[in-house]
């Protein structure tokens, strides 16, 4: 396990989820170190001073500390699901997700920390992106088109967060195609794999293997078509 890349991760972080999705989809094994964002291990800060997760440290010492780059690193080695076909990494969807949508999502999620507006205001602002997603998914089964792509895998953890702020509201919201799309990701064996719970890593411990079980064809191909 010592020669495996080391992935610093936080289970619920949407950036870390997208990175783990790509690593698992590629069938690559890494050593995972589950961290607490409130109490980051010094090794993470030494590897990447900005100390966000995910951070991948390769056996040669090279560090990748952006989630999209971790996805690209994994999928350019092996891409059995064809996630890099379609719009790949230059997708405008991902830019809007990580920019404007994330901005409003954070305010919607933590509206109490932003008392200048009501929760509904932040939700409405975030919904501009949801409407674009819904429009796209009413014409195509996936954001990338006819098949799931990196764009879909990179975005759904953020839509999951949005849906989780007010689950009852989400169930009645005018985004039926987006709900189906999200449910397909959340119900996929690949998502279950990446949401495996790991104990918090502490300095000096070896870390754990991720994925816990080598990916089988079934795990990897769980998300196919609508
Ligand atoms: N642009 C980075 C953003 C990663 C990020 O912000 N992750 C959050 C957790 S979801 C984080 O580590 N925040 C640092 C902190 O909370 O101290 C990426 O795509 O990897």
XYZ file of C-alpha atoms and ligand atoms in Angstrom:
246
model
C 0.000 0.000 0.000
C 3.043 2.235 0.496
C 3.484 2.817 -3.216
C -0.100 3.831 -3.766
C -0.998 7.487 -4.246
C -2.343 9.095 -1.063
C -5.711 10.836 -1.246
C -6.623 13.278 1.517
C -10.370 13.351 1.570
C -13.426 14.355 3.560
C -16.412 12.085 3.060
C -19.143 14.712 2.623
C -17.159 17.300 0.657
C -18.585 17.559 -2.871
C -15.156 18.243 -4.355
C -13.748 15.166 -2.650
C -16.769 13.110 -3.750
C -16.213 14.012 -7.401
C -12.536 13.107 -7.099
C -13.332 9.757 -5.472
C -15.939 9.070 -8.165
C -13.327 9.467 -10.887
C -10.695 7.423 -9.039
C -13.192 4.597 -8.499
C -14.571 4.846 -12.045
C -11.041 4.548 -13.382
C -10.473 1.452 -11.261
C -7.454 3.022 -9.570
C -6.514 2.200 -5.997
C -5.226 4.803 -3.587
C -4.548 5.081 0.111
C -7.240 7.282 1.590
C -6.709 9.576 4.559
C -10.019 10.824 5.898
C -9.445 14.212 7.511
C -11.421 16.574 9.686
C -11.525 20.030 8.107
C -11.623 21.613 11.566
C -8.437 19.850 12.562
C -6.332 19.163 9.476
C -3.296 16.949 9.830
C 0.051 18.726 9.327
C 0.880 16.300 6.488
C -1.990 17.721 4.445
C -0.803 21.298 4.976
C 2.767 20.341 4.085
C 1.541 18.694 0.870
C -0.635 21.654 -0.095
C -0.498 24.961 1.738
C -4.046 25.879 0.753
C -5.114 22.696 2.546
C -8.412 22.080 0.828
C -9.591 18.573 0.026
C -9.154 16.598 -2.095
C -5.363 16.454 -2.242
C -3.630 13.631 -4.049
C 0.046 12.914 -3.346
C 1.639 10.662 -5.934
C 4.401 8.181 -5.049
C 6.966 10.472 -6.759
C 5.907 13.347 -4.496
C 3.890 15.215 -7.123
C 0.839 16.883 -5.553
C -2.549 17.452 -7.200
C -4.736 19.685 -5.064
C -7.675 20.549 -7.304
C -10.614 18.161 -7.599
C -10.975 18.554 -11.370
C -7.302 17.804 -11.813
C -7.622 14.683 -9.684
C -10.509 13.613 -11.934
C -8.400 14.299 -15.015
C -5.425 12.436 -13.541
C -7.544 9.352 -12.921
C -9.571 9.356 -16.113
C -6.677 10.006 -18.462
C -5.116 6.784 -17.163
C -8.230 4.671 -17.545
C -11.654 5.722 -18.645
C -13.735 2.560 -18.941
C -16.990 4.495 -18.765
C -15.989 7.038 -21.402
C -16.482 9.977 -19.033
C -13.975 12.093 -20.947
C -15.880 11.765 -24.202
C -18.343 14.603 -24.581
C -17.427 17.906 -23.042
C -14.741 16.607 -20.679
C -13.032 19.129 -18.490
C -13.521 22.373 -20.378
C -17.206 22.168 -19.681
C -18.978 25.464 -19.028
C -21.288 23.470 -16.756
C -18.467 22.777 -14.343
C -17.332 26.397 -14.369
C -20.811 27.666 -13.523
C -21.223 24.993 -10.872
C -17.959 25.787 -9.122
C -18.437 29.535 -9.518
C -21.876 31.091 -9.365
C -23.836 28.039 -8.232
C -21.439 27.207 -5.386
C -21.551 30.827 -4.257
C -25.350 30.769 -3.885
C -25.412 27.181 -2.634
C -23.175 28.104 0.312
C -25.460 30.998 1.182
C -28.582 28.837 0.830
C -27.034 26.116 2.995
C -25.785 28.507 5.645
C -28.411 31.241 5.331
C -28.105 31.932 9.061
C -24.556 33.157 8.472
C -25.795 35.552 5.773
C -28.711 37.326 7.444
C -28.880 40.118 4.857
C -31.354 37.958 2.889
C -33.895 35.233 3.622
C -33.188 31.577 2.765
C -35.631 31.788 -0.172
C -33.563 34.544 -1.754
C -30.438 32.382 -1.806
C -32.426 29.404 -3.015
C -33.902 31.443 -5.881
C -30.470 32.648 -6.948
C -29.111 29.090 -6.919
C -32.136 27.916 -8.893
C -30.940 29.798 -11.982
C -28.453 26.960 -12.454
C -31.015 24.281 -11.598
C -33.233 25.607 -14.380
C -30.383 25.248 -16.879
C -29.766 21.694 -15.701
C -33.465 20.869 -15.933
C -33.670 22.286 -19.478
C -30.724 20.197 -20.552
C -31.996 17.025 -18.886
C -35.423 17.342 -20.430
C -33.712 16.903 -23.820
C -30.877 14.517 -22.944
C -30.531 11.800 -20.313
C -27.222 13.206 -19.067
C -25.568 16.608 -19.013
C -22.857 15.234 -21.289
C -25.508 14.024 -23.765
C -26.458 10.410 -24.373
C -24.093 8.906 -21.809
C -22.887 9.870 -18.326
C -19.773 12.017 -18.447
C -17.248 13.695 -16.245
C -19.504 16.758 -16.276
C -22.336 14.774 -14.698
C -20.040 13.177 -12.134
C -18.460 16.521 -11.266
C -21.784 18.290 -10.752
C -24.090 15.869 -9.005
C -22.402 16.137 -5.563
C -23.265 19.852 -5.561
C -26.859 19.282 -6.672
C -27.045 16.661 -3.921
C -26.089 19.337 -1.404
C -28.695 21.707 -2.806
C -31.374 18.997 -2.618
C -30.386 18.220 0.966
C -30.959 21.721 2.320
C -34.765 21.428 2.175
C -35.554 17.857 1.084
C -39.346 18.296 1.235
C -39.173 21.439 -0.905
C -36.850 19.681 -3.362
C -39.291 16.796 -3.812
C -41.984 19.227 -4.975
C -39.721 21.587 -6.920
C -40.164 21.964 -10.698
C -37.069 19.915 -11.542
C -38.372 16.390 -12.232
C -35.665 15.441 -14.733
C -32.954 16.686 -12.393
C -34.454 14.642 -9.540
C -34.311 11.484 -11.675
C -30.760 12.275 -12.807
C -29.637 12.875 -9.215
C -31.365 9.730 -7.952
C -29.562 7.671 -10.588
C -26.231 8.859 -9.286
C -27.165 8.453 -5.634
C -28.514 4.942 -6.238
C -25.472 3.837 -8.228
C -23.074 1.239 -6.827
C -20.257 3.634 -7.652
C -21.679 6.274 -5.315
C -22.118 3.714 -2.514
C -18.503 2.762 -3.041
C -17.218 6.316 -2.740
C -19.354 7.034 0.339
C -17.828 4.197 2.365
C -17.076 5.495 5.851
C -13.457 5.557 6.929
C -12.220 6.389 10.425
C -10.423 9.681 10.728
C -6.780 9.322 9.770
C -4.114 10.223 12.311
C -0.407 10.868 11.690
C 1.621 7.721 11.746
C -1.283 5.486 10.738
C -1.075 3.687 7.410
C -4.374 4.952 5.973
C -6.903 2.701 4.308
C -7.300 1.313 0.842
C -9.782 3.077 -1.423
C -11.916 1.667 -2.877
C -12.268 -0.907 -0.107
C -12.948 -3.607 -2.672
C -11.414 -3.539 -6.132
C -14.005 -2.136 -8.550
C -15.899 -4.820 -10.406
C -17.512 -4.329 -13.782
C -20.849 -4.051 -11.977
C -19.627 -1.347 -9.603
C -18.125 0.659 -12.396
C -20.978 0.214 -14.819
C -23.750 0.900 -12.323
C -24.612 4.201 -13.995
C -25.252 3.620 -17.647
C -28.329 5.001 -19.325
C -31.630 6.414 -18.176
N -11.093 24.261 -5.813
C -10.935 23.208 -4.836
C -11.945 23.444 -3.733
C -11.894 22.367 -2.654
C -12.591 22.823 -1.367
O -12.882 24.006 -1.175
N -12.846 21.870 -0.454
C -13.389 22.258 0.822
C -14.198 21.169 1.484
S -15.714 20.821 0.674
C -12.245 22.530 1.756
O -11.301 21.778 1.820
N -12.293 23.649 2.492
C -11.236 24.007 3.372
C -11.681 24.194 4.764
O -12.869 24.033 5.054
O -10.821 24.506 5.589
C -11.109 21.865 -5.525
O -11.830 21.803 -6.536
O -10.505 20.869 -5.089
